[in-house]
mmCIF file of C-alpha atoms and ligand atoms in Angstrom:
data_model
loop_
_atom_site.group_PDB
_atom_site.id
_atom_site.type_symbol
_atom_site.label_atom_id
_atom_site.label_comp_id
_atom_site.label_asym_id
_atom_site.label_seq_id
_atom_site.Cartn_x
_atom_site.Cartn_y
_atom_site.Cartn_z
ATOM 1 C CA MET U 1 157.771 81.690 74.456
ATOM 2 C CA THR U 2 154.969 81.514 71.862
ATOM 3 C CA ARG U 3 153.203 84.398 70.129
ATOM 4 C CA ARG U 4 149.471 84.079 70.793
ATOM 5 C CA ALA U 5 146.540 85.990 69.264
ATOM 6 C CA VAL U 6 144.633 87.164 72.353
ATOM 7 C CA VAL U 7 141.171 88.765 72.384
ATOM 8 C CA THR U 8 141.476 92.256 73.902
ATOM 9 C CA GLY U 9 138.167 93.734 72.751
ATOM 10 C CA VAL U 10 134.743 92.658 71.515
ATOM 11 C CA GLY U 11 131.631 94.446 70.272
ATOM 12 C CA HIS U 12 128.563 94.079 68.118
ATOM 13 C CA TYR U 13 125.883 95.953 66.264
ATOM 14 C CA LEU U 14 122.343 94.939 65.354
ATOM 15 C CA PRO U 15 120.134 96.947 62.995
ATOM 16 C CA GLU U 16 117.233 98.758 64.670
ATOM 17 C CA ARG U 17 114.364 96.884 63.031
ATOM 18 C CA VAL U 18 113.337 93.752 64.956
ATOM 19 C CA VAL U 19 111.086 91.298 63.123
ATOM 20 C CA PRO U 20 109.212 88.773 65.294
ATOM 21 C CA ASN U 21 108.160 85.428 63.761
ATOM 22 C CA ALA U 22 104.517 86.504 63.788
ATOM 23 C CA GLU U 23 105.261 89.057 61.045
ATOM 24 C CA PHE U 24 105.766 86.210 58.549
ATOM 25 C CA GLU U 25 102.293 84.828 59.261
ATOM 26 C CA ALA U 26 100.774 87.638 57.174
ATOM 27 C CA THR U 27 102.625 86.747 53.959
ATOM 28 C CA LEU U 28 103.590 83.059 54.255
ATOM 29 C CA ASP U 29 101.933 79.745 55.133
ATOM 30 C CA THR U 30 103.847 79.540 58.429
ATOM 31 C CA THR U 31 103.395 80.094 62.158
ATOM 32 C CA ASP U 32 105.404 81.464 65.047
ATOM 33 C CA GLU U 33 105.026 78.015 66.638
ATOM 34 C CA TRP U 34 106.539 76.195 63.596
ATOM 35 C CA ILE U 35 109.542 78.536 63.390
ATOM 36 C CA ARG U 36 110.175 78.423 67.161
ATOM 37 C CA SER U 37 109.888 74.649 67.495
ATOM 38 C CA ARG U 38 111.916 73.753 64.363
ATOM 39 C CA SER U 39 114.659 76.377 64.677
ATOM 40 C CA GLY U 40 114.537 78.034 68.118
ATOM 41 C CA ILE U 41 114.300 81.434 66.404
ATOM 42 C CA GLU U 42 111.873 83.987 67.883
ATOM 43 C CA ARG U 43 112.969 87.215 66.198
ATOM 44 C CA ARG U 44 115.725 88.646 64.000
ATOM 45 C CA HIS U 45 116.986 92.087 62.964
ATOM 46 C CA PHE U 46 116.817 93.398 59.391
ATOM 47 C CA ALA U 47 118.982 96.226 58.065
ATOM 48 C CA ALA U 48 117.252 99.413 56.927
ATOM 49 C CA GLU U 49 116.974 100.434 53.284
ATOM 50 C CA GLY U 50 120.382 101.751 52.256
ATOM 51 C CA GLU U 51 122.152 100.228 55.291
ATOM 52 C CA GLY U 52 124.907 97.962 53.960
ATOM 53 C CA THR U 53 127.048 95.227 55.437
ATOM 54 C CA SER U 54 129.988 97.645 55.755
ATOM 55 C CA ASP U 55 127.794 100.011 57.820
ATOM 56 C CA LEU U 56 126.939 97.240 60.300
ATOM 57 C CA ALA U 57 130.585 96.107 60.335
ATOM 58 C CA THR U 58 131.841 99.640 61.029
ATOM 59 C CA LYS U 59 129.543 100.016 64.057
ATOM 60 C CA ALA U 60 130.549 96.626 65.480
ATOM 61 C CA ALA U 61 134.221 97.520 64.914
ATOM 62 C CA GLN U 62 133.793 100.854 66.739
ATOM 63 C CA ALA U 63 132.304 98.992 69.727
ATOM 64 C CA ALA U 64 135.214 96.507 69.770
ATOM 65 C CA LEU U 65 137.830 99.304 69.500
ATOM 66 C CA LYS U 66 136.137 101.097 72.414
ATOM 67 C CA ASP U 67 136.066 97.892 74.465
ATOM 68 C CA ALA U 68 139.807 97.390 73.829
ATOM 69 C CA GLY U 69 140.510 101.080 74.524
ATOM 70 C CA ILE U 70 142.569 101.512 71.352
ATOM 71 C CA GLU U 71 142.639 103.817 68.313
ATOM 72 C CA ILE U 72 142.143 102.451 64.796
ATOM 73 C CA ASP U 73 145.604 103.498 63.593
ATOM 74 C CA SER U 74 147.182 101.082 66.071
ATOM 75 C CA VAL U 75 145.528 98.225 64.143
ATOM 76 C CA ASP U 76 147.631 96.503 61.458
ATOM 77 C CA ALA U 77 144.870 94.745 59.511
ATOM 78 C CA ILE U 78 141.129 94.307 59.164
ATOM 79 C CA ILE U 79 139.722 90.910 58.206
ATOM 80 C CA LEU U 80 136.009 90.932 57.449
ATOM 81 C CA ALA U 81 134.101 87.664 57.086
ATOM 82 C CA THR U 82 131.049 88.139 54.883
ATOM 83 C CA SER U 83 129.139 86.647 51.970
ATOM 84 C CA THR U 84 127.025 89.771 51.535
ATOM 85 C CA ALA U 85 129.565 92.515 50.792
ATOM 86 C CA ASP U 86 128.010 95.834 49.709
ATOM 87 C CA LEU U 87 129.547 95.620 46.225
ATOM 88 C CA THR U 88 131.263 92.989 44.070
ATOM 89 C CA PHE U 89 134.386 95.019 44.758
ATOM 90 C CA PRO U 90 136.103 96.746 46.530
ATOM 91 C CA SER U 91 136.013 94.488 49.565
ATOM 92 C CA ALA U 92 133.677 95.497 52.362
ATOM 93 C CA ALA U 93 136.786 95.425 54.579
ATOM 94 C CA THR U 94 138.368 98.346 52.713
ATOM 95 C CA MET U 95 135.076 100.252 52.974
ATOM 96 C CA VAL U 96 135.199 99.701 56.751
ATOM 97 C CA GLN U 97 138.864 100.779 56.737
ATOM 98 C CA ALA U 98 137.868 104.096 55.153
ATOM 99 C CA ALA U 99 134.819 104.548 57.379
ATOM 100 C CA LEU U 100 136.947 104.037 60.511
ATOM 101 C CA GLY U 101 139.526 106.559 59.245
ATOM 102 C CA MET U 102 142.317 103.947 59.151
ATOM 103 C CA THR U 103 145.209 105.306 57.099
ATOM 104 C CA ARG U 104 147.672 102.419 57.322
ATOM 105 C CA GLY U 105 147.758 98.626 57.234
ATOM 106 C CA PHE U 106 145.615 96.435 54.999
ATOM 107 C CA ALA U 107 142.097 95.035 54.826
ATOM 108 C CA PHE U 108 140.434 92.125 53.058
ATOM 109 C CA ASP U 109 137.265 90.030 53.052
ATOM 110 C CA VAL U 110 137.040 86.321 53.783
ATOM 111 C CA GLN U 111 134.180 84.438 52.151
ATOM 112 C CA ALA U 112 133.383 81.067 53.702
ATOM 113 C CA VAL U 113 129.658 81.702 54.272
ATOM 114 C CA CYS U 114 128.543 80.667 57.787
ATOM 115 C CA ALA U 115 132.036 79.310 58.550
ATOM 116 C CA GLY U 116 133.488 82.705 57.581
ATOM 117 C CA PHE U 117 134.302 83.906 61.074
ATOM 118 C CA VAL U 118 136.159 80.712 61.945
ATOM 119 C CA TYR U 119 138.164 81.067 58.709
ATOM 120 C CA ALA U 120 138.810 84.752 59.514
ATOM 121 C CA LEU U 121 140.083 83.844 62.991
ATOM 122 C CA ALA U 122 142.379 81.242 61.418
ATOM 123 C CA ASN U 123 143.806 83.880 59.050
ATOM 124 C CA ALA U 124 144.249 86.427 61.829
ATOM 125 C CA ASN U 125 145.940 83.843 64.024
ATOM 126 C CA ALA U 126 148.392 82.952 61.249
ATOM 127 C CA LEU U 127 149.255 86.627 60.589
ATOM 128 C CA ILE U 128 149.868 87.234 64.300
ATOM 129 C CA ALA U 129 151.728 83.986 65.019
ATOM 130 C CA SER U 130 154.063 84.608 62.043
ATOM 131 C CA GLY U 131 154.898 88.095 63.292
ATOM 132 C CA GLN U 132 153.389 89.926 60.297
ATOM 133 C CA CYS U 133 150.793 91.719 62.450
ATOM 134 C CA ASP U 134 150.544 92.698 66.098
ATOM 135 C CA ARG U 135 146.898 93.782 66.172
ATOM 136 C CA ILE U 136 144.021 92.694 63.933
ATOM 137 C CA LEU U 137 140.388 93.735 63.834
ATOM 138 C CA VAL U 138 138.363 90.641 62.899
ATOM 139 C CA ILE U 139 134.744 91.267 61.934
ATOM 140 C CA GLY U 140 131.803 89.104 60.899
ATOM 141 C CA ALA U 141 129.010 91.095 59.226
ATOM 142 C CA GLU U 142 126.069 90.157 57.041
ATOM 143 C CA THR U 143 122.879 91.411 55.450
ATOM 144 C CA PHE U 144 121.324 88.054 54.505
ATOM 145 C CA SER U 145 117.931 89.793 54.258
ATOM 146 C CA ARG U 146 119.163 90.967 50.824
ATOM 147 C CA ILE U 147 119.462 87.402 49.484
ATOM 148 C CA MET U 148 116.196 86.002 50.855
ATOM 149 C CA ASP U 149 113.446 84.736 48.573
ATOM 150 C CA TRP U 150 110.491 86.095 50.567
ATOM 151 C CA THR U 151 108.185 83.505 48.984
ATOM 152 C CA ASP U 152 110.290 80.553 50.273
ATOM 153 C CA ARG U 153 109.077 79.785 53.797
ATOM 154 C CA SER U 154 111.754 77.134 54.313
ATOM 155 C CA THR U 155 114.593 79.707 54.198
ATOM 156 C CA CYS U 156 113.430 83.312 54.680
ATOM 157 C CA VAL U 157 112.276 82.795 58.274
ATOM 158 C CA LEU U 158 115.692 81.515 59.382
ATOM 159 C CA PHE U 159 118.148 84.341 58.645
ATOM 160 C CA GLY U 160 118.901 87.800 60.018
ATOM 161 C CA ASP U 161 121.318 90.731 59.727
ATOM 162 C CA GLY U 162 124.020 91.864 62.164
ATOM 163 C CA ALA U 163 127.701 92.256 62.901
ATOM 164 C CA GLY U 164 130.227 91.387 65.584
ATOM 165 C CA ALA U 165 133.913 92.191 65.959
ATOM 166 C CA LEU U 166 136.981 91.187 67.959
ATOM 167 C CA ILE U 167 140.362 92.801 68.479
ATOM 168 C CA LEU U 168 143.119 90.192 68.448
ATOM 169 C CA GLU U 169 146.507 91.201 69.779
ATOM 170 C CA ALA U 170 149.901 89.470 69.886
ATOM 171 C CA LYS U 171 150.936 88.471 73.403
ATOM 172 C CA GLU U 172 153.679 86.149 74.570
ATOM 173 C CA GLY U 173 152.485 82.860 76.054
ATOM 174 C CA GLN U 174 154.244 79.831 77.525
ATOM 175 C CA GLY U 175 153.224 77.638 74.574
ATOM 176 C CA THR U 176 150.855 75.589 76.741
ATOM 177 C CA SER U 177 147.070 75.195 76.738
ATOM 178 C CA ASP U 178 146.966 77.472 79.809
ATOM 179 C CA ASP U 179 147.898 80.440 77.584
ATOM 180 C CA ARG U 180 145.291 83.032 76.715
ATOM 181 C CA GLY U 181 144.572 83.401 73.003
ATOM 182 C CA ILE U 182 143.940 81.124 70.047
ATOM 183 C CA LEU U 183 145.269 77.662 70.884
ATOM 184 C CA SER U 184 144.248 75.657 67.800
ATOM 185 C CA VAL U 185 142.370 75.760 64.510
ATOM 186 C CA ASP U 186 140.672 73.024 62.461
ATOM 187 C CA LEU U 187 139.315 73.873 58.975
ATOM 188 C CA HIS U 188 137.534 71.841 56.294
ATOM 189 C CA SER U 189 135.560 72.241 53.094
ATOM 190 C CA ASP U 190 134.040 69.856 50.579
ATOM 191 C CA GLY U 191 132.826 71.471 47.360
ATOM 192 C CA ARG U 192 130.941 68.368 46.309
ATOM 193 C CA TYR U 193 128.113 69.563 48.597
ATOM 194 C CA ARG U 194 127.576 72.831 46.707
ATOM 195 C CA ASP U 195 123.930 72.135 45.916
ATOM 196 C CA LEU U 196 122.904 71.763 49.564
ATOM 197 C CA LEU U 197 123.288 75.481 50.287
ATOM 198 C CA TYR U 198 124.054 78.152 47.690
ATOM 199 C CA VAL U 199 122.940 81.440 46.151
ATOM 200 C CA ASP U 200 121.558 81.070 42.626
ATOM 201 C CA GLY U 201 123.130 84.317 41.379
ATOM 202 C CA GLY U 202 126.416 86.171 41.224
ATOM 203 C CA VAL U 203 128.707 88.053 38.854
ATOM 204 C CA SER U 204 128.661 85.487 36.048
ATOM 205 C CA THR U 205 124.849 85.388 36.062
ATOM 206 C CA LYS U 206 124.595 89.211 36.286
ATOM 207 C CA THR U 207 122.097 88.815 39.143
ATOM 208 C CA THR U 208 122.373 88.854 42.913
ATOM 209 C CA GLY U 209 120.353 85.679 43.328
ATOM 210 C CA TYR U 210 118.609 84.117 46.302
ATOM 211 C CA LEU U 211 119.695 81.661 48.979
ATOM 212 C CA ARG U 212 118.665 78.065 48.231
ATOM 213 C CA MET U 213 118.946 75.311 50.815
ATOM 214 C CA GLN U 214 118.126 71.657 51.346
ATOM 215 C CA GLY U 215 117.583 72.251 55.061
ATOM 216 C CA ASN U 216 117.253 68.686 56.267
ATOM 217 C CA GLN U 217 120.444 67.620 54.407
ATOM 218 C CA VAL U 218 122.420 70.563 55.837
ATOM 219 C CA PHE U 219 121.062 69.678 59.265
ATOM 220 C CA ARG U 220 122.378 66.118 59.024
ATOM 221 C CA HIS U 221 125.886 67.244 57.987
ATOM 222 C CA ALA U 222 125.927 69.978 60.624
ATOM 223 C CA VAL U 223 125.522 67.871 63.748
ATOM 224 C CA GLU U 224 128.002 65.253 62.593
ATOM 225 C CA LYS U 225 130.699 67.615 61.270
ATOM 226 C CA LEU U 226 130.503 70.291 63.993
ATOM 227 C CA ALA U 227 131.132 67.924 66.897
ATOM 228 C CA ALA U 228 133.956 66.245 64.935
ATOM 229 C CA THR U 229 135.728 69.518 64.062
ATOM 230 C CA ALA U 230 135.340 70.864 67.617
ATOM 231 C CA GLU U 231 136.864 67.673 69.016
ATOM 232 C CA ALA U 232 139.666 67.735 66.415
ATOM 233 C CA ALA U 233 140.523 71.325 67.376
ATOM 234 C CA LEU U 234 140.532 70.424 71.079
ATOM 235 C CA ASP U 235 142.768 67.452 70.350
ATOM 236 C CA LYS U 236 145.254 69.695 68.484
ATOM 237 C CA ALA U 237 145.486 71.819 71.663
ATOM 238 C CA SER U 238 145.920 68.660 73.817
ATOM 239 C CA LEU U 239 142.536 69.355 75.435
ATOM 240 C CA THR U 240 139.222 67.501 75.637
ATOM 241 C CA SER U 241 135.630 68.645 75.898
ATOM 242 C CA SER U 242 135.814 68.299 79.696
ATOM 243 C CA ASP U 243 138.266 71.257 79.679
ATOM 244 C CA VAL U 244 135.766 73.517 77.859
ATOM 245 C CA ASP U 245 133.997 76.337 79.715
ATOM 246 C CA TRP U 246 131.866 77.527 76.774
ATOM 247 C CA ILE U 247 130.864 76.307 73.366
ATOM 248 C CA VAL U 248 130.193 79.401 71.238
ATOM 249 C CA PRO U 249 128.528 77.787 68.234
ATOM 250 C CA HIS U 250 127.393 79.241 64.945
ATOM 251 C CA GLN U 251 123.787 80.177 65.649
ATOM 252 C CA ALA U 252 121.765 78.507 62.882
ATOM 253 C CA ASN U 253 119.271 76.297 64.660
ATOM 254 C CA ILE U 254 118.798 75.405 68.347
ATOM 255 C CA ARG U 255 118.412 71.722 67.451
ATOM 256 C CA ILE U 256 121.825 71.700 65.707
ATOM 257 C CA ILE U 257 123.333 73.486 68.731
ATOM 258 C CA GLN U 258 121.759 70.967 71.151
ATOM 259 C CA GLY U 259 122.802 67.996 69.004
ATOM 260 C CA THR U 260 126.409 69.184 68.841
ATOM 261 C CA ALA U 261 126.612 69.831 72.602
ATOM 262 C CA LYS U 262 125.158 66.371 73.276
ATOM 263 C CA LYS U 263 127.720 64.701 70.999
ATOM 264 C CA MET U 264 130.437 66.579 72.892
ATOM 265 C CA ALA U 265 128.896 65.484 76.235
ATOM 266 C CA LEU U 266 128.511 69.097 77.375
ATOM 267 C CA PRO U 267 125.336 70.507 78.990
ATOM 268 C CA MET U 268 123.400 73.379 77.374
ATOM 269 C CA SER U 269 124.307 75.475 80.449
ATOM 270 C CA GLN U 270 127.814 75.658 78.890
ATOM 271 C CA VAL U 271 126.614 76.859 75.482
ATOM 272 C CA VAL U 272 126.205 80.531 74.534
ATOM 273 C CA VAL U 273 122.843 80.718 72.720
ATOM 274 C CA THR U 274 121.589 83.814 70.896
ATOM 275 C CA VAL U 275 119.742 82.218 67.967
ATOM 276 C CA GLN U 276 116.353 83.094 69.506
ATOM 277 C CA ASP U 277 117.101 86.817 69.188
ATOM 278 C CA HIS U 278 119.243 87.024 66.029
ATOM 279 C CA GLY U 279 118.272 84.109 63.765
ATOM 280 C CA ASN U 280 121.086 82.863 61.553
ATOM 281 C CA THR U 281 123.361 85.828 60.828
ATOM 282 C CA SER U 282 125.895 83.648 58.979
ATOM 283 C CA ALA U 283 129.482 84.899 59.493
ATOM 284 C CA ALA U 284 128.285 87.444 62.073
ATOM 285 C CA SER U 285 126.734 84.920 64.436
ATOM 286 C CA ILE U 286 129.852 83.853 66.349
ATOM 287 C CA PRO U 287 131.292 87.302 67.169
ATOM 288 C CA LEU U 288 127.739 88.453 67.984
ATOM 289 C CA ALA U 289 127.382 85.524 70.406
ATOM 290 C CA MET U 290 130.810 86.246 71.928
ATOM 291 C CA SER U 291 129.902 89.894 72.486
ATOM 292 C CA VAL U 292 126.470 89.104 73.945
ATOM 293 C CA GLY U 293 127.966 86.246 76.010
ATOM 294 C CA LYS U 294 130.473 88.650 77.543
ATOM 295 C CA GLN U 295 127.764 91.264 78.203
ATOM 296 C CA ARG U 296 125.610 88.629 79.946
ATOM 297 C CA GLY U 297 128.557 87.764 82.211
ATOM 298 C CA GLN U 298 128.849 84.241 80.754
ATOM 299 C CA ILE U 299 132.305 84.576 79.110
ATOM 300 C CA LYS U 300 135.102 85.720 81.439
ATOM 301 C CA GLU U 301 138.844 86.192 81.081
ATOM 302 C CA GLY U 302 140.635 82.847 81.265
ATOM 303 C CA ASP U 303 137.619 80.785 80.106
ATOM 304 C CA LEU U 304 138.283 78.089 77.514
ATOM 305 C CA LEU U 305 136.040 78.517 74.458
ATOM 306 C CA VAL U 306 135.487 76.267 71.490
ATOM 307 C CA THR U 307 133.752 77.933 68.588
ATOM 308 C CA GLU U 308 132.467 75.993 65.568
ATOM 309 C CA ALA U 309 130.541 76.690 62.364
ATOM 310 C CA ILE U 310 129.367 75.145 59.108
ATOM 311 C CA GLY U 311 127.847 76.678 56.009
ATOM 312 C CA GLY U 312 127.679 76.796 52.231
ATOM 313 C CA GLY U 313 130.467 75.007 50.441
ATOM 314 C CA LEU U 314 130.135 73.023 52.506
ATOM 315 C CA ALA U 315 132.795 74.749 54.599
ATOM 316 C CA TRP U 316 133.244 74.136 58.321
ATOM 317 C CA GLY U 317 135.735 74.372 61.142
ATOM 318 C CA ALA U 318 136.469 75.146 64.769
ATOM 319 C CA VAL U 319 138.783 77.317 66.855
ATOM 320 C CA VAL U 320 139.832 76.744 70.461
ATOM 321 C CA LEU U 321 140.750 79.880 72.359
ATOM 322 C CA ARG U 322 141.269 80.954 75.924
ATOM 323 C CA TRP U 323 139.455 84.285 76.444
HETATM 324 N N1 LIG D 1 106.567 77.046 58.138
HETATM 325 C C1 LIG D 1 105.814 75.950 58.068
HETATM 326 N N2 LIG D 1 106.206 74.831 57.427
HETATM 327 C C2 LIG D 1 107.429 74.838 56.868
HETATM 328 C C3 LIG D 1 108.257 75.959 56.913
HETATM 329 C C4 LIG D 1 107.793 77.101 57.579
HETATM 330 N N3 LIG D 1 108.512 78.226 57.689
HETATM 331 N N4 LIG D 1 109.393 75.667 56.261
HETATM 332 C C5 LIG D 1 109.288 74.413 55.820
HETATM 333 N N5 LIG D 1 108.096 73.904 56.185
HETATM 334 C C6 LIG D 1 107.539 72.582 55.902
HETATM 335 C C7 LIG D 1 108.166 71.946 54.708
HETATM 336 O O1 LIG D 1 107.576 72.438 53.521
HETATM 337 C C8 LIG D 1 107.865 70.478 54.937
HETATM 338 O O2 LIG D 1 106.542 70.253 54.556
HETATM 339 P P1 LIG D 1 106.145 68.887 53.774
HETATM 340 O O3 LIG D 1 106.504 67.787 54.756
HETATM 341 O O4 LIG D 1 104.702 69.077 53.554
HETATM 342 O O5 LIG D 1 106.993 68.882 52.557
HETATM 343 C C9 LIG D 1 107.909 70.356 56.459
HETATM 344 O O6 LIG D 1 107.855 71.703 56.974
HETATM 345 C C10 LIG D 1 109.147 69.668 56.972
HETATM 346 O O7 LIG D 1 110.287 70.206 56.297
HETATM 347 P P2 LIG D 1 111.747 69.789 56.680
HETATM 348 O O8 LIG D 1 112.692 70.587 55.848
HETATM 349 O O9 LIG D 1 111.873 68.306 56.666
HETATM 350 O O10 LIG D 1 111.754 70.279 58.205
HETATM 351 P P3 LIG D 1 112.899 70.175 59.259
HETATM 352 O O11 LIG D 1 112.398 69.599 60.502
HETATM 353 O O12 LIG D 1 114.146 69.611 58.645
HETATM 354 O O13 LIG D 1 113.181 71.700 59.582
HETATM 355 C C11 LIG D 1 114.748 73.413 58.933
HETATM 356 C C12 LIG D 1 113.509 72.593 58.561
HETATM 357 C C13 LIG D 1 115.133 74.267 57.749
HETATM 358 C C14 LIG D 1 114.387 74.303 60.126
HETATM 359 C C15 LIG D 1 115.880 72.463 59.323
HETATM 360 O O14 LIG D 1 116.047 71.487 58.315
HETATM 361 C C16 LIG D 1 117.179 73.161 59.517
HETATM 362 O O15 LIG D 1 117.303 73.987 60.384
HETATM 363 N N6 LIG D 1 118.198 72.810 58.743
HETATM 364 C C17 LIG D 1 119.473 73.385 58.830
HETATM 365 C C18 LIG D 1 119.405 74.689 58.167
HETATM 366 C C19 LIG D 1 120.520 75.559 58.565
HETATM 367 O O16 LIG D 1 120.714 75.829 59.706
HETATM 368 N N7 LIG D 1 121.224 76.032 57.564
HETATM 369 C C20 LIG D 1 122.231 76.956 57.699
HETATM 370 C C21 LIG D 1 123.483 76.287 58.083
HETATM 371 S S1 LIG D 1 124.656 77.512 58.077
#
C-alpha cells in the first residue's frame, strides 16, 4: 500500500471588482483587441483597498473546507503559495491560520512566483507521503495588482488578483497510476534567468518595487519548458500524454497554453482555460482553474490531471494527479 495525497475539497475566491480590458484604454496606449489577441485575457479581478492576499486566501480556504465538509482543526498544516504576502513577515499562511481560527498544526508560505502552487503541492505531497501530516490545506493567493507599474502597458494589462485552495488528504492507494491522488512531481529552477521576470524592489531596497518582464523571452522559455516538465512528470508516473484527461495549466497567456497543449499532442478541448476571466493570477491561477473546472463539470473524480507552471526565477514544474 502507498500513502497518497488525494484532493478531497476545492474552492476559490475572486475579489468583487472586475476590470475589463477596455478600462486600460483610458490611461494607456493599448486596446482591448491587442490584449485579447496577444494574451487571451478579457478581464481580471482587482482586490479592494485594504483587501490583502491573506483575506483572499482565507475566503478560498473557507470554500475548500466547506467543499470537503471538514473543520479547520482537523487540518495539520497550511501551505500558502504567494509572492505578494501582506507583510514581509509573518507569513501570510499564519495570518490565514489565525483568520480561520486554527489552533493547532503549522503554516508557512512558499515563494516560487507563478510556479508557487506546483511547488506547494510538491511540499504537501512530501509531508503526506512521509506520514508527517494527514490533511493539508494548500492555497495559492495573490494580489499582483499591488506590484504593477500602471504606466507599463506590456505588464499591467496581464495580471490579476485571486485565490484558490485545495484540501489534500492521506489515503491508501495500491501504488499504481490508477490510484487517486498525487502520482508524480517534477520541479526545476534556473536562477541565471533572473532578469527575465522580477520585481525591482524588496526588503534590501526598502521599497516594494514593480514587476518587470521581458515578455517575449519568457514566452519562448514557457512553451519549451512547460511541455518538457509535464512530459517528465508523466514519465515518472509511467504515463504518457495519451492517458491525460485534463491539462490544468498556469493561466498566463492563451498562446502559451495552446503551444504547450500542441507540443503534448492534446486538443484544447482537454485544457481547462480561465485566463480570459482572471488574467495571470500567478500562484493562484492553478487552484482557481481547478475550482472553476470542477464547477463547470469538466474535472470529475478519477480524471487524470497534469498541472504545469513557470514563472520568475525562472522556476517551473509539473504535478500529475488523479482527481
Ligand atoms: N498594448 C499595445 N501594444 C503593446 C502592449 C499593450 N498592452 N504591450 C506591449 N505592446 C507592444 C510592444 O511595445 C511592442 O511594440 P514595438 O514593436 O513597437 O516595440 C509590441 O507590442 C510587440 O511586443 P512583444 O513583447 O514582442 O509582443 P508579444 O507578441 O511577445 O506579446 C506578451 C507580448 C507580453 C503578451 C507576450 O510576450 C507574453 O505573453 N509573454 C509571456 C508573458 C507571461 O506570460 N509572463 C508570465 C509568465 S508567469
